[in-house]
Amino acid sequence: MQDNRKERYKTVAYYPGCALEGTGQPYDISTRAVGKKLGLKLEEVKDWNCCGAMEVKNIDLEVQTYLSSRVMSQAVHKNKAEVVMAPCNGCYHNLKKAEYDLSHKEKSKATVEKISAKAGHEAYHPGEIETIHALDWIKFGYGEEELKAKIKGGLKGLKVANYYGCMYTRPRHIFPEKGHGGDSESFKDPHYMDDLLAIAGAENVEFPLKTACCGGAHTLSDSDMSTKLVLNILEAAEAAGAEVIATECPTCHSGLEMHQIRALKKLSKDTKVKVVYFTQLLGLAMGLSPRKVGLHANVSQSIPLLKAKGIA
Amino acid sequence: MPIHEKSLIRPENLSTHDNLVIDGVDVSGDFSTFIRSRVVTDYNEDLQDEIAAMPGGEYIHRCWQCGSCTNSCTVNAENPDFNPRYWIYLIRMGMESELLRDKDIIWQCVSCNKCTSACPRDVVPEGVMKATAHWLEMKGHTPKSNSLIFDEIFTDQVVEYGRIEDGRVLMEFMKKTDQPLLQDWLVDLVKKLVSGLPLKALSKMGWSTLFHPKTSDWSKARDALREHIAEEKAKQHAALGMDPAE
Ligand code: SF4
Ligand code: SF4
C-alpha cells in the first residue's frame, strides 16, 4: 500500500463533509483548486451524509459509527473508489474511528449491519477503503519532489505556525499508520503540513501547540473556555514569531477566526496573526490568485499582509 | 486504590468550639476546630453500572487510577477542579454525593482526546466524561447543558436530513438556549464575513433558510436511525431504573 501511493492517490473519492459546504467553503475552494493545478482528481462521494461530527457520538456512539461507515460504503459501492480523502479533521477522524470500531467491536459491527440493511444499502466492512487526509493526498499523491518543481512564486519570507488540532492525531489507536518513523506522520509532533509549506518556501516557526485543542466542541456552548484555548494558541503562535497560522481543519479554522474576534471584544486581547488554510498558501505559492483559493471568503483578513509580502 | 484525596475539611464538616476543655486542657480556638466524624453510608453501589450504560462509559471498570488522563487534560490545565481521574474514582466507589459536588463542570470536557491517548488501560475517559454528563442530566441532577442541547439539535438534523447546515444549527441553538443572536462578537464576525463576500456569505451562514442540504434517498436510513436511537434510550432508562418510556 505504501509504495504505490502515487498511483493510488491520483484519483480519490472526495468527502467534503458539511463543514466544507458551510463555513469552511474557502477550504473546499482551495482544495479543489490545488488538486486541479496538480492534476490530482477528486470525485465527490456520491450522495454523502454527515459523519456525525463531534456531536452525534454523545447521543449514540453506534449511530456515529453508522454515519461514517455509510460514507465509506458509498465511496466503495457507488464511486468504486479505493481511497477516500477527507480534508476536515472531524470527518477524517470519524471515518478512521469507524474503521477501528468495526474491526474491534462486535456491537458496532452488528449495529452497522442492522441499520445498513434497514436503510437498504451495503454495509461497510473494514479494509474495503483507505481513508486519508488532504495532507497525505498532496504529500504522497503528488510527491514532494514534484511539488518543488511546481512551486512558482513561493512563500518566501512568510513566517508560519502550523496548527494541526487535536483530531488529526488523537486518539492514536485509530491511526495505525502514524508514529512509525520514516516518512510516516507523527502523532506527537506532526510534520506533514510543515513539510509541504517548507517546500513552498515558508519559514516554519517552532510552534509548541501544534496539536492543542481549540475547544471546537464547545465553541458556542462554552464560549469562554473556547476563547481561552484559542487565545493560548494565537499567543503561542505570535510568541514564536508567526505572521500566519496555517490550518488543515475547518472547525479549527473557524474556531480560531471566531474566538480571535471574541477575545478582542470580551477580553481586549488583540492578536494580529492571520488564519489561513494550508491549501490556500500552497495555491498561492503555485501562482493561483487569492480569489482562486477563496482568500476573500476568510473572516481573518490576510490579503493585505500577503500582498505586502508579494505572495498574494 | 489511592486514597480519596480531596479534603474533608470543608465548612459544612467543621464544628468550632469557643470554650472546649478536654482532660483539663483547653483546646478552644483554631486548634480545636474538629472535623465531624463521618462514615460513608450514602454510596450508590450501582453507580458504575449506570455510567457504563451511557454512551461512552462502557470501559470505566478498567481504570486503575494512574492519573494520566487528568495529567494530560486540556480543561484541567485551565481549571484544576476538572479532574477526570478523580471522578472515575468516585464513580467506581459509588460516591454519588461527592460526584455531585462537581456536577456543574463535568460537561465542560472539550473532547480533545488527550486523556484517551494517554490512558494505558483503554478506559476512553473522554467517553466517560460524556457518559457522566448524560447521567447527571437523565437523573435530573443538572439541567440539560448547552452542550447537550447542541448535540441534540445537531443529531436531530443529521437524522432528519442526512446532513447539517451550520447556520440552521446555530440559529436553533441560540433560540433553544435563549441566547441573543445579536451578541456583539457574533455581529462583528458576521460583518467580517459579509464584507468579504456579501451574498454567498449570507446564504452560507444560513441567514436565508433557502439552502437545506439533504442526502437523497435518506428516508429509510432516517427511520432505521430513529428506531435504533429510541431502543438505546429505552435501554439507558431501564439501566437507570427509570421508566423506559420516559
Ligand atoms: S477529552 Fe475531555 S477529559 Fe479528556 S483530556 Fe480532553 S478535555 Fe480532558
Ligand atoms: S488514564 Fe485511564 S487508567 Fe489512568 S486514571 Fe485515567 S482513566 Fe484511569
Coordinates of C-alpha atoms and ligand atoms in Angstrom, one line a residue:
Chain A
M1 CA 0.0 0.0 0.0
Q2 CA 2.7 2.5 1.0
D3 CA 4.7 2.0 -2.2
N4 CA 2.1 2.8 -4.9
R5 CA 0.5 5.7 -3.1
K6 CA 1.4 8.0 -6.0
E7 CA -0.8 5.9 -8.2
R8 CA -3.5 5.2 -5.6
Y9 CA -4.0 8.8 -4.6
K10 CA -4.1 10.1 -8.2
T11 CA -7.9 9.8 -8.2
V12 CA -9.6 9.7 -4.9
A13 CA -13.2 9.8 -3.6
Y14 CA -13.6 13.3 -2.1
Y15 CA -15.6 13.7 1.1
P16 CA -16.0 17.4 1.8
G17 CA -18.4 16.9 4.7
C18 CA -20.9 19.5 6.0
A19 CA -18.3 22.0 7.2
L20 CA -16.7 22.4 3.8
E21 CA -20.1 23.1 2.3
G22 CA -20.7 25.7 5.0
T23 CA -18.3 27.9 7.0
G24 CA -15.3 26.0 5.6
Q25 CA -16.0 27.0 2.0
P26 CA -12.6 28.6 1.4
Y27 CA -11.0 25.2 2.3
D28 CA -13.2 23.4 -0.2
I29 CA -12.4 26.0 -2.9
S30 CA -8.7 25.9 -2.3
T31 CA -8.5 22.1 -2.0
R32 CA -10.2 21.7 -5.4
A33 CA -8.1 24.4 -6.9
V34 CA -4.8 22.9 -5.7
G35 CA -5.9 19.4 -6.8
K36 CA -6.7 20.8 -10.2
K37 CA -3.4 22.6 -10.5
L38 CA -1.5 19.4 -9.5
G39 CA -3.5 17.1 -11.8
L40 CA -4.9 15.1 -8.8
K41 CA -8.5 14.1 -9.4
L42 CA -11.3 14.4 -6.9
E43 CA -14.6 12.6 -7.3
E44 CA -17.1 13.7 -4.7
V45 CA -18.6 10.8 -2.7
K46 CA -22.0 10.2 -4.2
D47 CA -24.8 11.2 -2.1
W48 CA -22.8 11.5 1.0
N49 CA -24.1 12.2 4.5
C50 CA -22.7 13.8 7.7
C51 CA -20.1 11.8 9.5
G52 CA -21.6 12.7 12.9
A53 CA -19.1 15.4 13.6
M54 CA -18.4 15.8 17.3
E55 CA -22.0 15.7 18.4
V56 CA -23.7 12.5 17.4
K57 CA -21.4 10.3 19.4
N58 CA -22.7 11.9 22.6
I59 CA -26.2 10.9 21.7
D60 CA -25.4 7.5 20.4
L61 CA -21.9 6.0 19.7
E62 CA -23.1 3.4 17.2
V63 CA -25.2 5.9 15.2
Q64 CA -22.0 7.9 14.7
T65 CA -20.2 4.8 13.6
Y66 CA -23.1 4.0 11.2
L67 CA -23.0 7.5 9.7
S68 CA -19.3 7.3 9.0
S69 CA -19.5 3.8 7.7
R70 CA -22.2 4.8 5.2
V71 CA -19.9 7.4 3.7
M72 CA -17.3 4.7 3.2
S73 CA -19.9 2.3 1.9
Q74 CA -21.0 4.9 -0.7
A75 CA -17.4 5.6 -1.7
V76 CA -16.8 1.8 -2.2
H77 CA -20.0 0.8 -3.8
K78 CA -21.2 4.0 -5.6
N79 CA -17.8 5.6 -6.5
K80 CA -15.9 2.3 -6.8
A81 CA -13.1 4.1 -5.0
E82 CA -10.1 2.6 -3.2
V83 CA -9.3 5.7 -1.3
V84 CA -11.4 8.4 0.3
M85 CA -9.9 11.8 1.1
A86 CA -11.4 13.9 3.9
P87 CA -9.8 17.4 4.3
C88 CA -11.8 18.0 7.6
N89 CA -10.1 16.7 10.7
G90 CA -13.5 15.8 12.2
C91 CA -14.6 13.7 9.1
Y92 CA -11.1 12.2 8.8
H93 CA -11.1 11.2 12.5
N94 CA -14.6 9.8 12.4
L95 CA -14.0 7.7 9.3
K96 CA -10.9 6.3 10.9
K97 CA -12.7 5.7 14.1
A98 CA -15.5 3.8 12.4
E99 CA -12.8 1.7 10.7
Y100 CA -11.3 0.9 14.0
D101 CA -14.6 0.2 15.8
L102 CA -15.9 -2.0 13.1
S103 CA -12.9 -4.2 13.3
H104 CA -12.6 -4.2 17.1
K105 CA -16.1 -4.0 18.5
E106 CA -18.8 -6.6 17.9
K107 CA -21.6 -4.2 18.9
S108 CA -20.5 -1.6 16.4
K109 CA -20.4 -4.2 13.7
A110 CA -23.8 -5.7 14.5
T111 CA -25.4 -2.3 14.7
V112 CA -24.0 -1.0 11.5
E113 CA -25.1 -4.1 9.7
K114 CA -28.5 -3.9 11.1
I115 CA -29.0 -0.2 10.3
S116 CA -27.5 -0.6 6.8
A117 CA -29.8 -3.4 6.0
K118 CA -32.8 -1.4 7.1
A119 CA -31.6 1.6 5.1
G120 CA -31.3 -0.6 2.1
H121 CA -27.6 -0.4 1.2
E122 CA -24.4 -2.5 1.5
A123 CA -22.8 -2.4 4.9
Y124 CA -19.2 -1.2 5.1
H125 CA -16.6 -3.8 6.0
P126 CA -13.3 -2.7 7.4
G127 CA -10.5 -2.8 4.9
E128 CA -12.6 -2.0 1.9
I129 CA -11.3 1.5 1.6
E130 CA -8.4 3.6 2.8
T131 CA -9.2 6.9 4.5
I132 CA -6.6 9.7 4.1
H133 CA -6.4 13.4 5.0
A134 CA -5.7 16.2 2.4
L135 CA -2.2 16.3 3.7
D136 CA -1.5 12.7 2.8
W137 CA -3.1 13.2 -0.5
I138 CA -0.8 16.1 -1.6
K139 CA 2.3 14.8 0.0
F140 CA 2.1 11.3 -1.4
G141 CA -0.3 11.6 -4.3
Y142 CA 1.6 14.4 -6.0
G143 CA 5.0 13.9 -4.3
E144 CA 7.4 16.3 -2.6
E145 CA 10.0 16.3 -5.3
E146 CA 7.4 17.1 -8.0
L147 CA 5.9 19.8 -5.8
K148 CA 9.3 21.5 -5.6
A149 CA 9.3 21.8 -9.3
K150 CA 5.8 23.1 -9.4
I151 CA 6.2 26.0 -6.9
K152 CA 6.2 29.3 -8.7
G153 CA 6.1 32.4 -6.5
G154 CA 6.8 30.7 -3.3
L155 CA 6.0 31.8 0.2
K156 CA 9.5 33.2 0.8
G157 CA 9.7 35.4 3.9
L158 CA 6.4 34.2 5.4
K159 CA 6.6 33.0 8.9
V160 CA 4.1 30.3 9.5
A161 CA 2.9 28.4 12.6
N162 CA 1.5 25.1 11.5
Y163 CA -1.6 24.1 13.6
Y164 CA -2.9 20.6 13.3
G165 CA -5.5 20.5 16.0
C166 CA -6.4 17.6 18.2
M167 CA -8.4 15.2 16.0
Y168 CA -5.7 14.7 13.4
T169 CA -3.6 12.6 15.7
R170 CA -5.8 11.6 18.6
P171 CA -6.6 9.1 20.0
R172 CA -3.6 7.4 18.4
H173 CA -5.1 3.9 18.3
I174 CA -7.3 4.8 15.4
F175 CA -4.3 5.9 13.3
P176 CA -2.3 2.7 13.0
E177 CA -0.2 4.2 10.2
K178 CA 1.1 7.1 12.4
G179 CA 4.1 7.2 14.6
H180 CA 6.3 4.6 12.8
G181 CA 9.2 6.9 11.9
G182 CA 10.5 7.2 8.4
D183 CA 8.0 9.2 6.3
S184 CA 5.1 8.3 8.5
E185 CA 3.2 11.1 10.3
S186 CA 4.0 11.5 14.0
F187 CA 1.1 11.6 16.4
K188 CA 3.1 13.6 18.9
D189 CA 4.8 16.1 16.6
P190 CA 3.0 16.0 13.2
H191 CA 5.0 17.5 10.4
Y192 CA 3.3 16.9 7.0
M193 CA 1.9 20.4 6.8
D194 CA 5.4 21.8 7.8
D195 CA 7.0 19.7 5.1
L196 CA 4.6 20.9 2.4
L197 CA 4.8 24.5 3.3
A198 CA 8.6 24.4 3.7
I199 CA 8.7 23.2 0.1
A200 CA 6.5 26.2 -0.8
G201 CA 9.2 28.4 0.7
A202 CA 7.6 29.3 4.1
E203 CA 9.6 29.7 7.2
N204 CA 8.0 27.4 9.7
V205 CA 8.3 28.6 13.3
E206 CA 8.8 26.4 16.3
F207 CA 5.2 26.1 17.4
P208 CA 4.6 24.2 20.6
L209 CA 0.8 24.0 20.4
K210 CA 0.5 22.1 17.1
T211 CA -1.9 19.5 18.5
A212 CA -3.6 21.6 21.2
C213 CA -7.4 21.7 21.3
C214 CA -9.2 24.8 20.1
G215 CA -12.3 23.9 22.1
G216 CA -14.2 23.5 18.9
A217 CA -16.6 21.0 20.6
H218 CA -18.0 23.9 22.7
T219 CA -17.4 26.8 20.5
L220 CA -20.9 28.1 21.2
S221 CA -21.9 26.2 24.3
D222 CA -18.9 27.2 26.4
S223 CA -17.5 30.2 24.5
D224 CA -15.4 31.4 27.4
M225 CA -13.4 28.2 27.5
S226 CA -13.1 28.1 23.7
T227 CA -11.9 31.7 23.7
K228 CA -9.3 30.9 26.3
L229 CA -8.0 27.8 24.4
V230 CA -7.9 29.7 21.1
L231 CA -6.1 32.6 22.7
N232 CA -3.4 30.2 24.1
I233 CA -2.9 29.1 20.5
L234 CA -2.8 32.5 18.9
E235 CA -0.5 33.9 21.6
A236 CA 1.9 31.0 21.3
A237 CA 2.0 31.5 17.5
E238 CA 2.8 35.1 18.0
A239 CA 5.4 34.4 20.6
A240 CA 7.0 32.1 18.1
G241 CA 7.2 34.9 15.6
A242 CA 4.5 33.7 13.2
E243 CA 2.6 36.0 10.9
V244 CA 0.1 33.4 9.9
I245 CA -1.3 30.2 11.3
A246 CA -1.8 27.5 8.7
T247 CA -4.8 25.2 9.4
E248 CA -5.9 22.0 7.9
C249 CA -9.4 21.7 9.6
P250 CA -12.5 23.8 9.0
T251 CA -13.6 23.6 12.7
C252 CA -10.2 24.7 14.0
H253 CA -10.0 27.4 11.4
S254 CA -13.5 28.8 12.1
G255 CA -12.8 28.5 15.8
L256 CA -9.6 30.5 15.6
E257 CA -11.2 33.2 13.5
M258 CA -14.3 33.4 15.7
H259 CA -12.6 33.5 19.0
Q260 CA -9.8 35.8 17.8
I261 CA -12.7 38.3 17.4
R262 CA -14.3 37.3 20.6
A263 CA -11.0 37.6 22.6
L264 CA -10.7 41.2 21.4
K265 CA -14.3 42.1 22.2
K266 CA -14.6 40.3 25.6
L267 CA -11.0 40.3 26.9
S268 CA -9.5 43.2 24.9
K269 CA -6.8 40.8 23.8
D270 CA -5.7 41.7 20.4
T271 CA -3.7 39.2 18.4
K272 CA -2.5 40.0 14.9
V273 CA -1.7 36.6 13.5
K274 CA -3.8 35.7 10.4
V275 CA -5.5 32.4 9.9
V276 CA -5.1 30.7 6.6
Y277 CA -5.8 27.2 5.2
F278 CA -2.6 25.4 4.2
T279 CA -4.2 24.7 0.8
Q280 CA -4.7 28.5 0.3
L281 CA -1.0 29.0 1.0
L282 CA 0.0 26.2 -1.3
G283 CA -2.3 27.5 -4.0
L284 CA -0.8 31.0 -3.8
A285 CA 2.7 29.5 -3.9
M286 CA 1.8 27.8 -7.1
G287 CA 0.7 31.1 -8.6
L288 CA -3.1 30.8 -8.1
S289 CA -4.8 34.1 -7.4
P290 CA -6.2 35.0 -4.0
R291 CA -9.7 34.7 -5.4
K292 CA -9.0 31.2 -6.8
V293 CA -8.1 30.0 -3.4
G294 CA -11.0 31.7 -1.7
L295 CA -8.9 34.1 0.4
H296 CA -11.6 36.8 0.3
A297 CA -14.1 34.4 1.9
N298 CA -12.0 34.0 5.1
V299 CA -13.0 36.0 8.1
S300 CA -9.4 36.6 9.0
Q301 CA -8.2 39.2 6.5
S302 CA -4.8 38.1 5.4
I303 CA -4.8 39.6 1.9
P304 CA -3.1 42.9 2.9
L305 CA -0.3 41.1 4.7
L306 CA 0.2 38.6 1.9
K307 CA 0.1 41.4 -0.7
A308 CA 2.7 43.4 1.2
K309 CA 4.9 40.3 1.2
G310 CA 4.4 39.9 -2.5
I311 CA 2.7 36.5 -2.0
A312 CA -0.9 37.2 -2.9
Chain B
M1 CA -6.9 2.3 45.1
P2 CA -5.4 5.6 46.0
I3 CA -6.9 7.5 48.9
H4 CA -9.7 9.8 48.2
E5 CA -7.6 12.9 48.0
K6 CA -10.0 15.8 48.4
S7 CA -10.0 17.2 51.9
L8 CA -13.0 16.6 54.1
I9 CA -12.2 19.9 55.9
R10 CA -15.0 21.8 54.3
P11 CA -17.1 24.5 56.0
E12 CA -20.1 22.2 56.4
N13 CA -17.9 19.5 58.1
L14 CA -16.4 21.8 60.7
S15 CA -17.5 22.3 64.3
T16 CA -15.9 25.2 66.0
H17 CA -15.8 25.5 69.8
D18 CA -15.1 28.6 71.7
N19 CA -14.7 27.1 75.2
L20 CA -13.7 23.5 75.0
V21 CA -11.7 21.7 77.7
I22 CA -10.8 18.1 77.3
D23 CA -9.0 16.2 80.1
G24 CA -8.2 19.5 81.7
V25 CA -6.7 21.0 78.5
D26 CA -8.3 24.0 76.8
V27 CA -8.4 23.2 73.1
S28 CA -10.6 26.1 72.1
G29 CA -10.0 28.3 69.1
D30 CA -8.3 27.3 65.9
F31 CA -6.6 24.4 67.4
S32 CA -9.8 22.9 68.5
T33 CA -11.6 23.0 65.2
F34 CA -12.8 19.5 64.8
I35 CA -13.9 17.6 61.7
R36 CA -17.2 15.8 62.3
S37 CA -16.6 12.1 62.1
R38 CA -18.1 10.6 59.0
V39 CA -18.9 7.1 58.0
V40 CA -19.8 6.8 54.3
T41 CA -23.1 5.1 54.1
D42 CA -24.7 7.0 51.2
Y43 CA -22.9 5.2 48.4
N44 CA -24.7 4.1 45.3
E45 CA -23.5 0.6 44.5
D46 CA -25.0 0.8 41.0
L47 CA -23.2 4.0 40.0
Q48 CA -20.5 2.4 37.9
D49 CA -23.0 0.2 36.1
E50 CA -25.3 3.2 35.5
I51 CA -22.4 5.2 33.9
A52 CA -21.4 2.2 31.9
A53 CA -24.8 2.1 30.4
M54 CA -24.5 5.6 28.9
P55 CA -22.8 6.2 25.6
G56 CA -19.0 6.3 26.1
G57 CA -19.0 4.9 29.7
E58 CA -18.7 1.2 28.9
Y59 CA -15.0 0.8 29.8
I60 CA -14.9 2.6 33.1
H61 CA -14.3 -0.6 35.0
R62 CA -10.8 -0.9 33.6
C63 CA -9.5 2.2 35.3
W64 CA -6.5 1.7 37.6
Q65 CA -6.2 5.3 38.7
C66 CA -2.8 6.1 37.2
G67 CA -3.9 9.7 36.7
S68 CA -2.6 10.0 33.1
C69 CA -5.9 11.4 32.0
T70 CA -6.0 14.3 34.4
N71 CA -2.4 14.9 33.9
S72 CA -2.8 15.4 30.2
C73 CA -6.3 17.1 30.3
T74 CA -6.8 20.3 28.4
V75 CA -9.6 21.6 30.7
N76 CA -7.7 20.6 33.8
A77 CA -4.9 22.9 32.8
E78 CA -7.3 25.8 32.9
N79 CA -9.3 24.6 35.9
P80 CA -7.7 22.2 38.4
D81 CA -11.2 21.2 39.7
F82 CA -11.8 19.5 36.4
N83 CA -10.4 16.1 37.3
P84 CA -11.4 13.0 35.2
R85 CA -9.4 10.6 37.3
Y86 CA -11.0 11.7 40.5
W87 CA -14.5 11.5 39.1
I88 CA -13.8 8.0 37.7
Y89 CA -12.7 7.1 41.2
L90 CA -15.8 8.4 42.8
I91 CA -18.0 6.6 40.3
R92 CA -16.2 3.3 40.9
M93 CA -16.6 3.8 44.6
G94 CA -20.2 4.7 44.2
M95 CA -19.7 8.0 45.9
E96 CA -22.5 9.8 44.3
S97 CA -22.9 12.7 46.6
E98 CA -19.2 13.5 46.2
L99 CA -19.5 13.4 42.5
L100 CA -22.5 15.7 42.6
R101 CA -20.3 18.4 44.2
D102 CA -18.7 18.8 40.7
K103 CA -21.8 18.3 38.7
D104 CA -21.7 21.8 37.1
I105 CA -18.3 21.4 35.4
I106 CA -18.3 17.8 34.2
W107 CA -19.9 18.7 30.9
Q108 CA -17.1 21.1 30.0
C109 CA -14.9 18.3 28.6
V110 CA -13.8 19.5 25.1
S111 CA -13.4 16.0 23.6
C112 CA -9.7 16.7 22.7
N113 CA -8.9 13.0 23.5
K114 CA -5.6 13.7 25.2
C115 CA -6.8 11.5 28.0
T116 CA -7.9 8.7 25.8
S117 CA -4.5 8.8 24.1
A118 CA -2.7 8.8 27.4
C119 CA -4.8 6.1 29.1
P120 CA -2.8 2.9 29.5
R121 CA -6.0 0.9 30.2
D122 CA -8.2 1.9 27.2
V123 CA -10.8 3.4 29.5
V124 CA -11.7 6.1 27.0
P125 CA -12.0 8.7 29.7
E126 CA -13.3 11.2 27.1
G127 CA -16.3 8.9 26.7
V128 CA -16.7 8.6 30.5
M129 CA -16.9 12.3 30.8
K130 CA -19.7 12.5 28.2
A131 CA -21.4 9.5 29.8
T132 CA -21.3 11.1 33.2
A133 CA -22.7 14.4 31.9
H134 CA -25.5 12.4 30.4
W135 CA -26.2 10.5 33.5
L136 CA -26.3 13.8 35.5
E137 CA -28.9 15.2 33.2
M138 CA -31.0 12.0 32.9
K139 CA -31.1 11.6 36.7
G140 CA -32.3 15.2 37.0
H141 CA -29.2 16.4 38.8
T142 CA -28.4 19.1 36.3
P143 CA -30.5 20.9 33.7
K144 CA -29.7 20.0 30.2
S145 CA -26.3 21.6 29.5
N146 CA -26.0 23.9 26.5
S147 CA -23.5 21.3 25.2
L148 CA -26.1 18.6 25.3
I149 CA -28.8 20.8 23.7
F150 CA -26.3 21.5 20.9
D151 CA -25.6 17.8 20.4
E152 CA -29.3 17.0 20.3
I153 CA -30.1 19.7 17.7
F154 CA -27.2 18.6 15.6
T155 CA -28.1 14.9 15.8
D156 CA -31.8 15.6 15.1
Q157 CA -30.8 17.4 11.9
V158 CA -28.5 14.7 10.8
V159 CA -31.0 12.0 11.4
E160 CA -33.7 14.0 9.6
Y161 CA -31.8 15.1 6.5
G162 CA -28.5 13.2 6.5
R163 CA -26.6 16.5 6.5
I164 CA -26.5 19.6 8.5
E165 CA -26.2 23.3 7.6
D166 CA -24.1 25.4 10.1
G167 CA -26.4 28.4 10.1
R168 CA -29.5 26.4 10.8
V169 CA -27.9 24.6 13.7
L170 CA -26.6 27.9 15.1
M171 CA -29.9 29.6 14.9
E172 CA -31.8 26.8 16.5
F173 CA -29.2 26.6 19.2
M174 CA -29.4 30.3 20.1
K175 CA -33.2 30.1 20.1
K176 CA -33.3 27.0 22.4
T177 CA -30.8 28.3 24.8
D178 CA -32.3 31.8 24.9
Q179 CA -29.1 33.4 23.7
P180 CA -29.4 36.6 21.6
L181 CA -28.3 36.0 18.0
L182 CA -27.0 39.6 18.0
Q183 CA -24.2 39.3 20.6
D184 CA -21.6 41.9 19.8
W185 CA -18.9 39.5 18.8
L186 CA -21.2 37.4 16.6
V187 CA -22.3 40.6 14.9
D188 CA -18.7 41.5 14.3
L189 CA -18.0 38.1 12.9
V190 CA -20.9 38.3 10.5
K191 CA -19.9 41.8 9.4
K192 CA -16.4 40.5 8.6
L193 CA -17.9 37.5 6.7
V194 CA -20.3 39.8 4.8
S195 CA -17.5 42.3 3.9
G196 CA -15.7 39.5 2.2
L197 CA -18.4 38.1 0.0
P198 CA -21.9 39.5 0.6
L199 CA -24.4 37.2 -0.9
K200 CA -22.5 33.9 -0.6
A201 CA -21.6 34.7 3.0
L202 CA -25.1 35.4 3.9
S203 CA -26.5 32.3 2.5
K204 CA -23.7 30.2 3.8
M205 CA -24.4 31.3 7.3
G206 CA -27.9 30.4 6.7
W207 CA -29.5 33.7 7.4
S208 CA -31.5 32.8 4.5
T209 CA -33.1 29.5 5.1
L210 CA -33.3 28.6 1.4
F211 CA -30.4 26.2 1.4
H212 CA -31.2 22.9 3.1
P213 CA -28.5 20.3 2.3
K214 CA -30.0 16.9 2.2
T215 CA -28.9 13.4 1.4
S216 CA -31.2 11.9 -1.2
D217 CA -32.7 8.5 -0.6
W218 CA -32.4 9.1 3.2
S219 CA -35.8 8.2 4.4
K220 CA -35.1 4.5 5.1
A221 CA -31.9 5.4 7.0
R222 CA -33.8 8.0 8.9
D223 CA -36.4 5.5 10.1
A224 CA -33.8 2.9 11.0
L225 CA -31.7 5.5 13.0
R226 CA -34.8 6.8 14.8
E227 CA -35.8 3.3 15.8
H228 CA -32.2 2.5 17.0
I229 CA -31.9 5.7 19.0
A230 CA -35.3 5.0 20.7
E231 CA -34.3 1.5 21.6
E232 CA -31.0 2.6 23.0
K233 CA -32.6 5.4 25.0
A234 CA -35.1 2.9 26.5
K235 CA -32.2 0.6 27.5
Q236 CA -30.5 3.6 29.2
H237 CA -33.6 4.5 31.1
A238 CA -34.0 0.9 32.2
A239 CA -30.4 0.8 33.4
L240 CA -31.0 3.8 35.5
G241 CA -34.1 2.3 37.0
M242 CA -36.3 4.8 35.2
D243 CA -39.5 4.1 33.2
P244 CA -38.2 3.0 29.8
A245 CA -40.9 5.1 28.1
E246 CA -39.9 8.3 29.8
Ligands
SF4_1 S1 -11.2 14.7 26.2 FE1 -12.1 15.9 27.9 S2 -11.3 14.8 29.8 FE2 -10.1 14.2 28.1 S3 -8.3 15.5 28.1 FE3 -9.7 16.4 26.7 S4 -10.9 17.8 28.0 FE4 -9.9 16.4 29.4
SF4_2 S1 -5.6 7.4 32.4 FE1 -7.0 5.7 32.3 S2 -6.4 4.2 33.8 FE2 -5.3 6.1 34.2 S3 -6.6 7.2 35.7 FE3 -7.3 7.9 33.7 S4 -8.9 6.5 33.1 FE4 -7.9 5.5 34.8

